[in-house]
XYZ file of C-alpha atoms in Angstrom:
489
model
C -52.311 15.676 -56.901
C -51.001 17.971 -54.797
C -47.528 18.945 -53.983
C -46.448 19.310 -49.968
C -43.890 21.945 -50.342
C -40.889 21.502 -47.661
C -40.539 23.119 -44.855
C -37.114 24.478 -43.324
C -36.188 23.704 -39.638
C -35.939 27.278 -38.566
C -39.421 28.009 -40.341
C -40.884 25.687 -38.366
C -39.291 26.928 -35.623
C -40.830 30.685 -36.363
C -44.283 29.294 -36.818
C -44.370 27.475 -33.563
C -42.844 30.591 -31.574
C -44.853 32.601 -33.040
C -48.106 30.548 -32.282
C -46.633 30.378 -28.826
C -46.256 33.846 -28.072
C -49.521 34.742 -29.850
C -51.349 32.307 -27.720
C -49.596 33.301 -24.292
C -49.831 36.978 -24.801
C -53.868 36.374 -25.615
C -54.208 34.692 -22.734
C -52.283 36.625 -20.100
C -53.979 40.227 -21.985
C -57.257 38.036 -21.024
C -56.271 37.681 -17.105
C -55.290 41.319 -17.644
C -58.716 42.417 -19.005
C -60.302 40.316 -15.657
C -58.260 41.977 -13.286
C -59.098 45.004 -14.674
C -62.840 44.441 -14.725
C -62.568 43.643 -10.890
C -60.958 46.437 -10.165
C -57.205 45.479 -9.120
C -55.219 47.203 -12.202
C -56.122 49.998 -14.177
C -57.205 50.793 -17.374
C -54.187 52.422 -18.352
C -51.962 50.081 -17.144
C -53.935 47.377 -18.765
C -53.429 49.335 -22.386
C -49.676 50.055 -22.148
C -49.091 46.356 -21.362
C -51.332 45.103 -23.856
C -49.161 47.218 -26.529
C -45.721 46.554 -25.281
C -47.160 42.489 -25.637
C -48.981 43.305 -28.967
C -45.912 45.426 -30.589
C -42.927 42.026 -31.075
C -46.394 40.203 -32.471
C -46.716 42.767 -35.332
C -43.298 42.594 -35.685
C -42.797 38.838 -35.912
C -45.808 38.683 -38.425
C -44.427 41.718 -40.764
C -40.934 39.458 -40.785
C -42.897 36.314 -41.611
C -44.974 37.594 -43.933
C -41.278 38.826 -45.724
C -39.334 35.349 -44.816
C -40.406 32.522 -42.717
C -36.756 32.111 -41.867
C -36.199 35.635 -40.842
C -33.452 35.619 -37.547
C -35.340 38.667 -36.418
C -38.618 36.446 -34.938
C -36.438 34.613 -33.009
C -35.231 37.600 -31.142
C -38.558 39.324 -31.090
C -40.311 36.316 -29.588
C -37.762 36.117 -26.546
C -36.681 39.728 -26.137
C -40.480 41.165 -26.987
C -42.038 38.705 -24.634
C -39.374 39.012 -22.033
C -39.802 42.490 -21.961
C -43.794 41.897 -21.476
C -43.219 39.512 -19.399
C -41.139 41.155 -17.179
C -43.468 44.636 -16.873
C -46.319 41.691 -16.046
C -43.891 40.080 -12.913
C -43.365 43.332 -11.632
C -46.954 44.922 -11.630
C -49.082 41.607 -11.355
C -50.949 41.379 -7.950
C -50.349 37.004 -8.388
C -47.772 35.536 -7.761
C -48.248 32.631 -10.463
C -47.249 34.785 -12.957
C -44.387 33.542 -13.364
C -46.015 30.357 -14.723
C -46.260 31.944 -17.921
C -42.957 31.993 -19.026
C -42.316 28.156 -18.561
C -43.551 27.124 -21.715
C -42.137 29.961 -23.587
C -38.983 29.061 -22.337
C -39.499 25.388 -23.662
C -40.640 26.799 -26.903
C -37.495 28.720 -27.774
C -35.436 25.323 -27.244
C -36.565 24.015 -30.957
C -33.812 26.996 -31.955
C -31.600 24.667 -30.096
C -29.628 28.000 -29.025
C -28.010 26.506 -25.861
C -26.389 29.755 -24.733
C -29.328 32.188 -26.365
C -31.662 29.619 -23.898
C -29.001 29.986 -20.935
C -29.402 34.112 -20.996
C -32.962 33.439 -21.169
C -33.264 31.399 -18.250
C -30.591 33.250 -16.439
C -32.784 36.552 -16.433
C -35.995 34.704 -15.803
C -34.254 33.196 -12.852
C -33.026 36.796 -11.684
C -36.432 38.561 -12.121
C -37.816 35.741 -10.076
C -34.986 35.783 -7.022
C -35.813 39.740 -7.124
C -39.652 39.604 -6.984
C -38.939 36.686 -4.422
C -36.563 39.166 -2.357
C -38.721 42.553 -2.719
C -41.750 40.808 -2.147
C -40.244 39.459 1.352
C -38.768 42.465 2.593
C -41.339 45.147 1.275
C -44.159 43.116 0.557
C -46.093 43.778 -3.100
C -45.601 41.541 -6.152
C -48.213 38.989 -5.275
C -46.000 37.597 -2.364
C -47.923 35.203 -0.297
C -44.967 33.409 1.842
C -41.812 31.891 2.035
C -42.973 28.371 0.826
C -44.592 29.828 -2.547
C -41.572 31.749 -3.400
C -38.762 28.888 -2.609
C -41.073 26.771 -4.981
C -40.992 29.651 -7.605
C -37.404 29.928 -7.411
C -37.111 26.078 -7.412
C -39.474 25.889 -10.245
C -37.893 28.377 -12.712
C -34.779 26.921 -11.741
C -35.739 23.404 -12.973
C -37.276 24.786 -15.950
C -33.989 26.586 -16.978
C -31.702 23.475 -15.949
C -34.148 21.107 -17.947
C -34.872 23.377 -20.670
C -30.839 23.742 -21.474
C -30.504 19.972 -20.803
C -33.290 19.096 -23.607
C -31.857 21.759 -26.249
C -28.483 19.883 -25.448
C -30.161 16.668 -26.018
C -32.242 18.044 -28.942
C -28.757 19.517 -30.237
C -27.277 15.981 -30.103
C -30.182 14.449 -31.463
C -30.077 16.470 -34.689
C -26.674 16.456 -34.900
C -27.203 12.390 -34.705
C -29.649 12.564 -36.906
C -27.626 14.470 -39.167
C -25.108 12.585 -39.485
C -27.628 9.726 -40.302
C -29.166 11.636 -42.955
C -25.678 12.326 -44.643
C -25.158 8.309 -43.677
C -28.493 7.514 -45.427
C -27.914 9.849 -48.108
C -24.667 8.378 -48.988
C -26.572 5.114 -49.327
C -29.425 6.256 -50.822
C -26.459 7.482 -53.817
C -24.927 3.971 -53.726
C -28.750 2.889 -53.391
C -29.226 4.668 -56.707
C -26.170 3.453 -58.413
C -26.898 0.158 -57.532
C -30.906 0.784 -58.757
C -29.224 1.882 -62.200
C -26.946 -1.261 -62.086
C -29.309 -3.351 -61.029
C -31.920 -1.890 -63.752
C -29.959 -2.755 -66.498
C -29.128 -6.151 -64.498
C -32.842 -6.331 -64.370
C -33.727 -5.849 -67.913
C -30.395 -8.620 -68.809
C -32.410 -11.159 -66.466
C -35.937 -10.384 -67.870
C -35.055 -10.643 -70.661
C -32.966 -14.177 -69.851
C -36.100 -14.860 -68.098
C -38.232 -14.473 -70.722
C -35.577 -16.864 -72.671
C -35.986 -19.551 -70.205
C -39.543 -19.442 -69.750
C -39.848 -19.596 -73.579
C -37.486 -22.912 -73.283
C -39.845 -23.815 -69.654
C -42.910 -23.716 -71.778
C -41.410 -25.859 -74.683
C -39.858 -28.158 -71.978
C -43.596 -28.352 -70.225
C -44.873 -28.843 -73.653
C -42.400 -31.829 -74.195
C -43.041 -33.225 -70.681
C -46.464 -33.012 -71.408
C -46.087 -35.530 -74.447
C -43.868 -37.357 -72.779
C -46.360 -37.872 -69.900
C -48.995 -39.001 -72.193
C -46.521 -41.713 -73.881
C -45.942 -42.542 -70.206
C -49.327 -43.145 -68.959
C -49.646 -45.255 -72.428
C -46.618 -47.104 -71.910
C -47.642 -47.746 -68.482
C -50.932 -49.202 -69.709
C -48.680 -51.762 -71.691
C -46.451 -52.023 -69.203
C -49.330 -53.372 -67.089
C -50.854 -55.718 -69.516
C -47.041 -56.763 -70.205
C -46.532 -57.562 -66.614
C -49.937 -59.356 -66.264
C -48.829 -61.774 -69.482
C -45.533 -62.173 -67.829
C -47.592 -63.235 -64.337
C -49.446 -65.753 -66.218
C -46.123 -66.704 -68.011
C -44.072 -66.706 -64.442
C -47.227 -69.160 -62.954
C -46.417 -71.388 -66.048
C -42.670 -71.908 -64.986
C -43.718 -72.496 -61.649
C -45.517 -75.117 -62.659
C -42.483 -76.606 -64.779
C -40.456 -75.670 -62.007
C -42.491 -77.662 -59.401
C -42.803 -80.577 -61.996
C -38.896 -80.749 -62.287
C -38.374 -80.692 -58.247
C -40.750 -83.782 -58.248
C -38.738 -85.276 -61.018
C -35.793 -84.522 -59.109
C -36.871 -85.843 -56.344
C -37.719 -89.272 -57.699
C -34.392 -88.980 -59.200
C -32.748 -88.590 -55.885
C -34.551 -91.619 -54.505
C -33.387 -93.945 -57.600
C -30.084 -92.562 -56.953
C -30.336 -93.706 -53.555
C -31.210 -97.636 -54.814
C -28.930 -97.499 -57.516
C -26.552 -96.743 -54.754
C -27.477 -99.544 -52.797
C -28.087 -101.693 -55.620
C -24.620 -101.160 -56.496
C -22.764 -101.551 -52.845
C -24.376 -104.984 -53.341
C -23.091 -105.681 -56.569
C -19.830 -104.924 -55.706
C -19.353 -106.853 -53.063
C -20.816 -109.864 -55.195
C -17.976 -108.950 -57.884
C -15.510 -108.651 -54.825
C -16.736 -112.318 -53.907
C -16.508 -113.335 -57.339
C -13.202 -111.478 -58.184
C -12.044 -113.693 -55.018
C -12.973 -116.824 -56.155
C -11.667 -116.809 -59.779
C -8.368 -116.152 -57.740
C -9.461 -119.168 -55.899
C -10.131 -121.042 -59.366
C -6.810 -119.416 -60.978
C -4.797 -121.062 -57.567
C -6.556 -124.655 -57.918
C -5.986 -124.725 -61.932
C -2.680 -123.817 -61.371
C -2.318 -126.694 -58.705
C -3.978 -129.163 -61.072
C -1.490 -128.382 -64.244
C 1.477 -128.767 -61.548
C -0.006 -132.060 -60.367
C -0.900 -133.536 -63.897
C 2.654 -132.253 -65.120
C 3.546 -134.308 -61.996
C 1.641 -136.900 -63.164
C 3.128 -137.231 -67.154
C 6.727 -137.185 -65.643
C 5.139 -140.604 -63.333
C 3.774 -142.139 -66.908
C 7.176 -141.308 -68.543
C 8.818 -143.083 -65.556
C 5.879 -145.954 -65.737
C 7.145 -145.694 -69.862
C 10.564 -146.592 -69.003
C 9.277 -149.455 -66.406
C 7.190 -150.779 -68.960
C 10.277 -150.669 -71.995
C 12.150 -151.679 -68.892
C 9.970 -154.997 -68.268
C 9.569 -155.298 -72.488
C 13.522 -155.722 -72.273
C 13.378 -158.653 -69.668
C 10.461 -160.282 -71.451
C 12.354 -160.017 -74.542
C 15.580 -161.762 -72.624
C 13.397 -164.324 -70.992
C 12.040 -165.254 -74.308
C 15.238 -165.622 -75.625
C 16.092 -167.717 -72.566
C 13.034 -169.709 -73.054
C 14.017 -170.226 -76.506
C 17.050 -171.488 -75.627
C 16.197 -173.610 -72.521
C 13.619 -175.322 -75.294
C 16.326 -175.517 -77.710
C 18.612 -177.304 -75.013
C 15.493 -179.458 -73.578
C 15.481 -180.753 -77.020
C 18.838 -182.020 -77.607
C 18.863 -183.039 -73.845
C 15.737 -185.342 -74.918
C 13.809 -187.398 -72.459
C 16.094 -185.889 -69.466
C 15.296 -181.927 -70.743
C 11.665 -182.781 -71.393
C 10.526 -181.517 -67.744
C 13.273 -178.250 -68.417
C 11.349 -178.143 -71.877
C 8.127 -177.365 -69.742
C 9.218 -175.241 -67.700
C 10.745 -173.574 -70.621
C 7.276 -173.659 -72.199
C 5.676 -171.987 -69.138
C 8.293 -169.185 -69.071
C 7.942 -168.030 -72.696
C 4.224 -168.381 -72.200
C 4.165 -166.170 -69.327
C 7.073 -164.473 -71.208
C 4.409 -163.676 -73.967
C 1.709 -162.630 -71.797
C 4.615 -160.194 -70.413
C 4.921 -158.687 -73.463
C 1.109 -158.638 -74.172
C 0.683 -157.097 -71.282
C 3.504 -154.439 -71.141
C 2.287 -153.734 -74.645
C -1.237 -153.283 -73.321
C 0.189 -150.850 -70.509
C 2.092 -149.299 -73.321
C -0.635 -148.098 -74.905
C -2.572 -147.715 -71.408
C 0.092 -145.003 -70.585
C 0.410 -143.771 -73.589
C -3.446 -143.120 -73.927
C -3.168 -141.760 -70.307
C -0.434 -139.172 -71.241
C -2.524 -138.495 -73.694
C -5.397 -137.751 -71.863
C -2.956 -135.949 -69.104
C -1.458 -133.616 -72.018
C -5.308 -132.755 -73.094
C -6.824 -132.764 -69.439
C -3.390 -130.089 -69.093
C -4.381 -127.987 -72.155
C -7.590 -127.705 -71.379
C -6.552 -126.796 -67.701
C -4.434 -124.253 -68.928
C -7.531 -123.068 -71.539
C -9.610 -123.035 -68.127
C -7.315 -120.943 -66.530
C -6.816 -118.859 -69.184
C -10.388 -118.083 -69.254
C -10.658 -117.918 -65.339
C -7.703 -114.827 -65.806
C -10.006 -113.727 -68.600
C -12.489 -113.667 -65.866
C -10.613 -112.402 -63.106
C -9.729 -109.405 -65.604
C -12.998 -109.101 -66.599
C -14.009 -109.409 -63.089
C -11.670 -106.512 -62.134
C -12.539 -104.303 -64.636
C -16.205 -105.132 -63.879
C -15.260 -103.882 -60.128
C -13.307 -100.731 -61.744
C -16.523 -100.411 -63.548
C -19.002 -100.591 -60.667
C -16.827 -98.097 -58.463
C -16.960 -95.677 -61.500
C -20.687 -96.252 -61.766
C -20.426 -95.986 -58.197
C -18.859 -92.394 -58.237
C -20.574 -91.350 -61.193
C -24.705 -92.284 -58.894
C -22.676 -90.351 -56.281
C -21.720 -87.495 -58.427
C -25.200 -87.323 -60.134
C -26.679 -87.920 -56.699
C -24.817 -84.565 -55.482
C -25.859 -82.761 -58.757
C -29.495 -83.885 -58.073
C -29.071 -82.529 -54.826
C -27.755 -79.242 -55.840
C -30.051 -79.122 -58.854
C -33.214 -79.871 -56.053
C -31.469 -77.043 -53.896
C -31.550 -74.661 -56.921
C -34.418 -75.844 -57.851
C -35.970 -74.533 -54.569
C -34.255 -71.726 -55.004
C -35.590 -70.936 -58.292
C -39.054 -71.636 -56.876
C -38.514 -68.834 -54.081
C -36.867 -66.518 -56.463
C -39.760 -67.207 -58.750
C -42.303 -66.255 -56.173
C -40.483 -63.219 -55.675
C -40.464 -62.570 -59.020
C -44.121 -63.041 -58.504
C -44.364 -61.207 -55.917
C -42.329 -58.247 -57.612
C -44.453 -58.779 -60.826
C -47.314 -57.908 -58.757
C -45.960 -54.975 -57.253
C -44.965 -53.447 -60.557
C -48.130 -54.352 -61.944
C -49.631 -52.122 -58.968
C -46.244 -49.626 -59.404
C -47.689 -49.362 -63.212
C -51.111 -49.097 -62.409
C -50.072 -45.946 -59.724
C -47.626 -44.522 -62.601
C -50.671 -44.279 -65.253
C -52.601 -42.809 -62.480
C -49.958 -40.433 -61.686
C -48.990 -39.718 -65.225
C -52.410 -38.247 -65.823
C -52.571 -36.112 -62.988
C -48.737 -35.004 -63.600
C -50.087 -34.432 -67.377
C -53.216 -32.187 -66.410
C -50.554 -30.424 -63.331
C -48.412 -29.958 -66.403
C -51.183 -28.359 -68.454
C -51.548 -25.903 -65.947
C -48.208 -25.184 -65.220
C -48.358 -24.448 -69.272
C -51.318 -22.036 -68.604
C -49.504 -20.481 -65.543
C -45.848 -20.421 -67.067
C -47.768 -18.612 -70.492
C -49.411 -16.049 -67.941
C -46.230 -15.587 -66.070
C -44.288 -15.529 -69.478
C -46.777 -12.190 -70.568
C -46.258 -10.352 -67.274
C -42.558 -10.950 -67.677
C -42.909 -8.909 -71.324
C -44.526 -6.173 -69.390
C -41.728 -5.888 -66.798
C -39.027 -6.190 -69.787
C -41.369 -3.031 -71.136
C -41.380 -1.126 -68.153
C -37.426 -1.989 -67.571
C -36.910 -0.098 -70.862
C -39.061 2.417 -70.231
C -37.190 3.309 -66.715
């Protein structure tokens, strides 16, 4: 490989004037030589203006050859060819050879020697005002009118003006550019303090990286497992979920079966409902009339209580009569008695007497009779009474019985309602539980598709994860090399 050595500004400046010079002085020695040839200078003009041109050249290439950056090429360029240039604007037949200094005078503006280039241009503007002048007054000097000297004078005017204006500009420029370099080489320092820094940052994080990857790989390695256990858990995940689809099909049917039980409970609900409105009304018309029964036993004890108080009073009638017969017996008795010792005049008293303790006997026969009569009818009151009162105990039996019967049929009444409502809400959960089991269903299905996807997925994850292994291994070797070259550096 070969090594550019660098090159100085004002060495490059040398070369270029140099080349410039050489090539204008060849050229203007050529239209020299032509003239010549045609006749319009001579030869000996031709050969002392060839050496006063060829003289700063030897000069400027003895420097060089000593030190590209000699000052002294600088000042041989512009003094030697202003001095050759000048002997040319003063002898030349042309006018135009003036034109020959314009790029000279832009070539000596790389020195970017604003008032060296102002002295240059200066004289060149002089020489050409003179030649201008002369030419118009005595003629000679190539003059050839007004018009072609004004633009001369104009011309070498601009040149100087522009030619000052771009060193300026180029003066600017490098002192810009200076500064940028001293900018740029301030941060190419802090660049290179930072490249140090962020070297040995660099070889921290390779070799952290190198860590990680290590731990990346074994994680990859574990994911990879674990992938595999997934895709064969998902397998029996899916057989799983189709078991628990036949299972969930099963309970719907149970489910359905118990909605058409509860149903058919709901409508025996509805006639035990009905069955027992109508019962209790019947106990509610039987609960009335064992009141009814209560309130006409009670009126028959009063009236056969009535009754034994009339048989007591029909007692004391009878004793009452027994007392009179008794007394008209004795009467009798004594009327006979009296008959008797009256004789034949008492005999129709005796009679009489006869017929009254007859029917005075028959009075006591009879009262006796009635005695007993009554007596078997108080009898017969007192047991008609007990068993009355027997009757209506057992009708209060009843009518208790009867009102707890109606107690009971309201609480079976409440209790149908109450297990009516529960059927209800068990047929509305019911329902429920048959939409949440078709969702379940339905969700049963999806995982079953969900697991089918994962086991799918699992492999490819497993086989992207085997060659994120390969890739992660590859990118674990080239981060070795850069931990290498990071220590070599």
């Amino acid at each position: 490989m070969v090594e550019t050595k660098e090159i100085s500004e004002l060495t490059r400046s040398n070369r270029i004037a140099m080349l410039a010079h050489i090539s204008t002085v060849t050229v203007m020695v050529f239209f020299m030589i032509w003239e010549s040839v045609r006749g319009q200078l001579s030869p000996v003009y031709m050969t002392i203006a060839t050496v006063v041109g060829v003289i700063p050249l030897i000069g400027e290439v003895i420097c060089w050859k000593g030190n590209t950056e000699h000052a002294m090429i600088k000042h041989l360029v512009s003094y030697g060819f202003s001095l050759f240039y000048t002997i040319c604007l003063f002898t030349s037949p042309t006018n135009l050879i003036y034109v020959f200094v314009i790029p000279m005078i832009f070539v000596v503006t790389t020195y970017s020697d604003t008032r060296y280039l102002l002295l240059i241009n200066t004289g060149t503007i002089l020489e050409s005002i003179i030649v201008v002048v002369i030419g118009a007054t005595k003629g000679g000097f190539g003059y050839h009118g007004i018009e072609a000297a004004v633009v001369q004078i104009v011309v070498m005017i601009m040149v100087g003006a522009n030619s000052v204006l771009t060193t300026k500009v180029i003066r600017e420029n490098a002192r810009k550019r200076f500064t940028e370099v001293a900018q740029a080489k301030a941060e190419a320092e802090n660049l290179l303090e930072r490249n140090e820094e962020l070297d040995q940052q660099l070889s921290g994080n390779i070799a952290d990286i190198n860590v990680r990857f290590e731990k990346l790989t074994a994680a990859s390695k574990t994911t990879t497992e674990a992938m595999q256990e997934v895709s064969a858990g998902a397998t029996d995940t899916a057989e799983h979920v189709q078991n628990q689809l036949e299972q969930t099909h099963a309970i719907q049917d149970k489910v359905d079966e118990v909605a058409t039980a509860v149903e058919e409970i709901g409508n025996s609900m509805t006639l035990t409902l009905k069955a027992l409105a109508e019962g209790k009304q019947d106990i509610e018309h039987l609960a009335s009339e064992v009141e009814a029964s209560v309130d006409n036993g009670t009126e028959v004890t009063e009236k056969l209580e009535n009754l034994n108080q009339y048989m007591d009073e029909m007692n004391s009638i009878v004793e009452l009569i027994g007392g009179i017969t008794n007394q008209t017996s004795l009467l009798a008795l004594n009327a006979s008695i009296e008959a008797a010792r009256a004789g034949e005049a008492g005999r129709g008293f005796s009679v009489v007497a006869t017929e009254i303790s007859g029917m005075a006997t028959r009075t006591k026969e009879a009262t006796v009779h009635i005695t007993e009569l009554i007596s078997n009818v108080s009898n017969a009151i007192m047991e008609v009474v007990g068993v009355v009162s027997n009757m209506i105990d057992g009708i209060n039996e009843e009518k208790t019985g009867a009102s707890n019967a109606e107690e009971s049929f309201e609480s079976i009444e409440d209790n149908t309602r109450a297990i009516q409502k529960n059927a209800d809400t068990l047929s509305r959960s019911i329902s429920e539980l048959q939409n949440a089991n078709k969702e379940i269903i339905d969700s049963i299905q999806t995982i079953s598709a969900i697991s089918q996807q994962v086991s799918a997925h699992a492999g490819e994850t497993m086989q992207a994860e085997e060659e994120n292994l390969n890739v992660m291994q590859d990118v674990s070797a080239i981060m070795q090399k850069l931990a290498k070259l990071a220590a070599h550096s």
